[in-house]
């Protein structure tokens, strides 16, 4: 009896793994991936940055998915919904910020894109902030929207750019 269990256990394990793996490893057969390239991903940042120029927080929030998350550079509070994201930008836009990408790495997946790098923000008072960023965009209702945006000031003040 023990020999039978010993012989069948590896087979049962492989079958169980084989039955459950496709549910996690593959997108549904009906899903299609939206084509995007690095220039288009760069344009997504430009779209967001252009919305800052309007000084209208609603225009900025329009770049974020309804369930998008903002972990902002100059706030300790995670922003987990459009109202909280808007609240952050009401304050942030008073400084008339403009961002410039210093370095960028783009990773493209199926209906999700990561834009990771460093940027510098300049403000109307002449100050600037060097920061690291991550934008995760998801293809939602025919548009690339920010699902996650994390930004943190450079711990060494940007000396290592």
Tab-separated table of C-alpha atoms in Angstrom:
chain	number	residue	atom	x	y	z
A	1	UNK	CA	0.000	0.000	0.000
A	2	UNK	CA	2.806	2.451	0.900
A	3	UNK	CA	4.517	1.661	-2.404
A	4	UNK	CA	1.318	2.536	-4.273
A	5	UNK	CA	1.008	5.871	-2.418
A	6	UNK	CA	4.677	6.583	-3.047
A	7	UNK	CA	4.209	5.909	-6.750
A	8	UNK	CA	0.975	7.902	-7.101
A	9	UNK	CA	1.913	10.969	-5.018
A	10	UNK	CA	4.257	12.508	-7.640
A	11	UNK	CA	1.666	11.931	-10.368
A	12	UNK	CA	-1.095	13.538	-8.275
A	13	UNK	CA	1.159	16.497	-7.458
A	14	UNK	CA	2.025	17.089	-11.122
A	15	UNK	CA	-1.635	16.805	-12.138
A	16	UNK	CA	-2.755	19.241	-9.432
A	17	UNK	CA	-0.075	21.741	-10.399
A	18	UNK	CA	-0.894	21.343	-14.086
A	19	UNK	CA	-4.579	21.935	-13.480
A	20	UNK	CA	-4.098	25.052	-11.362
A	21	UNK	CA	-1.123	26.674	-13.129
A	22	UNK	CA	-2.943	27.902	-16.252
A	23	UNK	CA	-5.383	29.874	-14.112
A	24	UNK	CA	-2.494	31.934	-12.764
A	25	UNK	CA	0.044	31.860	-15.582
A	26	UNK	CA	-2.029	32.793	-18.600
A	27	UNK	CA	-4.393	35.579	-19.533
A	28	UNK	CA	-7.868	34.455	-20.543
A	29	UNK	CA	-8.035	33.392	-24.184
A	30	UNK	CA	-10.464	36.252	-24.894
A	31	UNK	CA	-8.044	38.937	-23.651
A	32	UNK	CA	-6.124	40.868	-26.276
A	33	UNK	CA	-3.048	42.938	-25.652
A	34	UNK	CA	-3.011	46.566	-26.779
A	35	UNK	CA	0.141	47.430	-28.693
A	36	UNK	CA	2.267	50.233	-27.260
A	37	UNK	CA	5.880	51.318	-27.751
A	38	UNK	CA	8.399	53.320	-25.711
A	39	UNK	CA	7.625	56.606	-27.488
A	40	UNK	CA	3.941	56.211	-26.663
A	41	UNK	CA	4.807	55.489	-23.033
A	42	UNK	CA	6.944	58.653	-22.964
A	43	UNK	CA	3.929	60.542	-24.331
A	44	UNK	CA	1.876	59.320	-21.350
A	45	UNK	CA	4.223	61.190	-19.013
A	46	UNK	CA	4.023	64.228	-21.310
A	47	UNK	CA	0.217	64.064	-21.145
A	48	UNK	CA	0.373	64.002	-17.329
A	49	UNK	CA	2.956	66.811	-17.241
A	50	UNK	CA	0.857	68.906	-19.660
A	51	UNK	CA	-2.115	68.465	-17.320
A	52	UNK	CA	0.014	69.980	-14.533
A	53	UNK	CA	0.498	73.078	-16.716
A	54	UNK	CA	-3.259	73.682	-16.679
A	55	UNK	CA	-3.086	74.137	-12.872
A	56	UNK	CA	-6.440	72.323	-12.813
A	57	UNK	CA	-6.411	69.350	-10.404
A	58	UNK	CA	-9.335	67.723	-12.230
A	59	UNK	CA	-7.290	67.600	-15.452
A	60	UNK	CA	-4.468	65.882	-13.563
A	61	UNK	CA	-6.798	63.395	-11.859
A	62	UNK	CA	-8.225	62.453	-15.268
A	63	UNK	CA	-4.908	60.655	-15.935
A	64	UNK	CA	-5.510	58.219	-13.059
A	65	UNK	CA	-7.672	55.102	-13.001
A	66	UNK	CA	-10.618	55.217	-10.582
A	67	UNK	CA	-8.787	52.739	-8.362
A	68	UNK	CA	-5.390	54.354	-8.992
A	69	UNK	CA	-2.928	54.885	-6.151
A	70	UNK	CA	-0.635	57.897	-5.694
A	71	UNK	CA	2.319	57.745	-3.317
A	72	UNK	CA	3.420	61.333	-3.771
A	73	UNK	CA	6.783	63.015	-3.365
A	74	UNK	CA	5.753	65.646	-0.837
A	75	UNK	CA	3.055	63.875	1.172
A	76	UNK	CA	3.125	61.135	3.782
A	77	UNK	CA	-0.475	60.173	2.949
A	78	UNK	CA	-1.164	57.423	0.392
A	79	UNK	CA	-3.846	58.652	-2.028
A	80	UNK	CA	-6.152	55.728	-2.801
A	81	UNK	CA	-9.039	57.255	-4.767
A	82	UNK	CA	-9.752	60.185	-7.101
A	83	UNK	CA	-10.870	62.528	-4.298
A	84	UNK	CA	-7.659	61.944	-2.321
A	85	UNK	CA	-5.509	62.283	-5.452
A	86	UNK	CA	-7.310	65.528	-6.298
A	87	UNK	CA	-6.700	66.831	-2.766
A	88	UNK	CA	-2.958	66.285	-3.223
A	89	UNK	CA	-2.862	68.104	-6.561
A	90	UNK	CA	-4.896	71.074	-5.301
A	91	UNK	CA	-1.949	71.809	-2.994
A	92	UNK	CA	0.873	70.637	-5.289
A	93	UNK	CA	-0.262	72.741	-8.263
A	94	UNK	CA	0.024	75.974	-6.249
A	95	UNK	CA	3.791	75.726	-6.821
A	96	UNK	CA	3.265	75.536	-10.624
A	97	UNK	CA	5.412	72.410	-10.983
A	98	UNK	CA	6.901	71.192	-14.240
A	99	UNK	CA	8.627	67.836	-14.531
A	100	UNK	CA	11.477	66.745	-16.781
A	101	UNK	CA	12.549	63.132	-17.169
A	102	UNK	CA	16.234	62.618	-16.352
A	103	UNK	CA	16.385	58.836	-16.911
A	104	UNK	CA	13.808	56.250	-17.892
A	105	UNK	CA	13.337	52.491	-18.168
A	106	UNK	CA	10.163	51.201	-19.803
A	107	UNK	CA	8.748	47.711	-19.340
A	108	UNK	CA	5.830	46.709	-21.531
A	109	UNK	CA	3.429	43.875	-20.750
A	110	UNK	CA	-0.048	42.869	-21.832
A	111	UNK	CA	-2.223	45.950	-21.186
A	112	UNK	CA	0.143	47.148	-18.472
A	113	UNK	CA	3.208	49.367	-18.796
A	114	UNK	CA	5.815	50.430	-16.253
A	115	UNK	CA	7.709	53.705	-16.646
A	116	UNK	CA	10.491	53.836	-14.052
A	117	UNK	CA	13.219	56.403	-13.600
A	118	UNK	CA	14.226	59.767	-12.260
A	119	UNK	CA	12.825	63.217	-12.857
A	120	UNK	CA	13.335	66.796	-11.759
A	121	UNK	CA	10.550	69.178	-10.856
A	122	UNK	CA	11.002	72.926	-11.078
A	123	UNK	CA	8.649	75.320	-9.316
A	124	UNK	CA	7.658	78.949	-9.856
A	125	UNK	CA	9.780	80.019	-6.860
A	126	UNK	CA	12.907	78.695	-8.609
A	127	UNK	CA	13.323	75.637	-6.378
A	128	UNK	CA	13.707	72.185	-7.824
A	129	UNK	CA	13.327	68.638	-6.512
A	130	UNK	CA	15.089	65.570	-7.879
A	131	UNK	CA	13.024	62.419	-7.422
A	132	UNK	CA	12.662	58.779	-8.370
A	133	UNK	CA	9.400	57.678	-9.926
A	134	UNK	CA	7.351	54.712	-11.007
A	135	UNK	CA	4.235	54.967	-13.134
A	136	UNK	CA	2.240	51.822	-13.788
A	137	UNK	CA	-0.285	52.368	-16.566
A	138	UNK	CA	-3.150	50.009	-17.347
A	139	UNK	CA	-5.238	49.884	-20.509
A	140	UNK	CA	-8.696	50.785	-19.197
A	141	UNK	CA	-11.783	51.510	-21.298
A	142	UNK	CA	-9.696	52.338	-24.368
A	143	UNK	CA	-7.174	54.565	-22.589
A	144	UNK	CA	-3.869	54.233	-20.768
A	145	UNK	CA	-4.501	55.364	-17.173
A	146	UNK	CA	-2.225	55.531	-14.160
A	147	UNK	CA	-2.920	52.588	-11.857
A	148	UNK	CA	0.018	53.351	-9.568
A	149	UNK	CA	2.277	56.388	-9.261
A	150	UNK	CA	5.095	56.464	-6.741
A	151	UNK	CA	7.501	59.345	-6.400
A	152	UNK	CA	10.144	59.907	-3.744
A	153	UNK	CA	12.753	62.609	-3.349
A	154	UNK	CA	16.315	61.513	-3.954
A	155	UNK	CA	17.833	60.595	-0.587
A	156	UNK	CA	21.133	62.215	-1.603
A	157	UNK	CA	19.503	65.258	-3.180
A	158	UNK	CA	20.065	64.045	-6.738
A	159	UNK	CA	23.864	63.971	-6.534
A	160	UNK	CA	23.950	60.494	-8.055
A	161	UNK	CA	21.969	61.368	-11.233
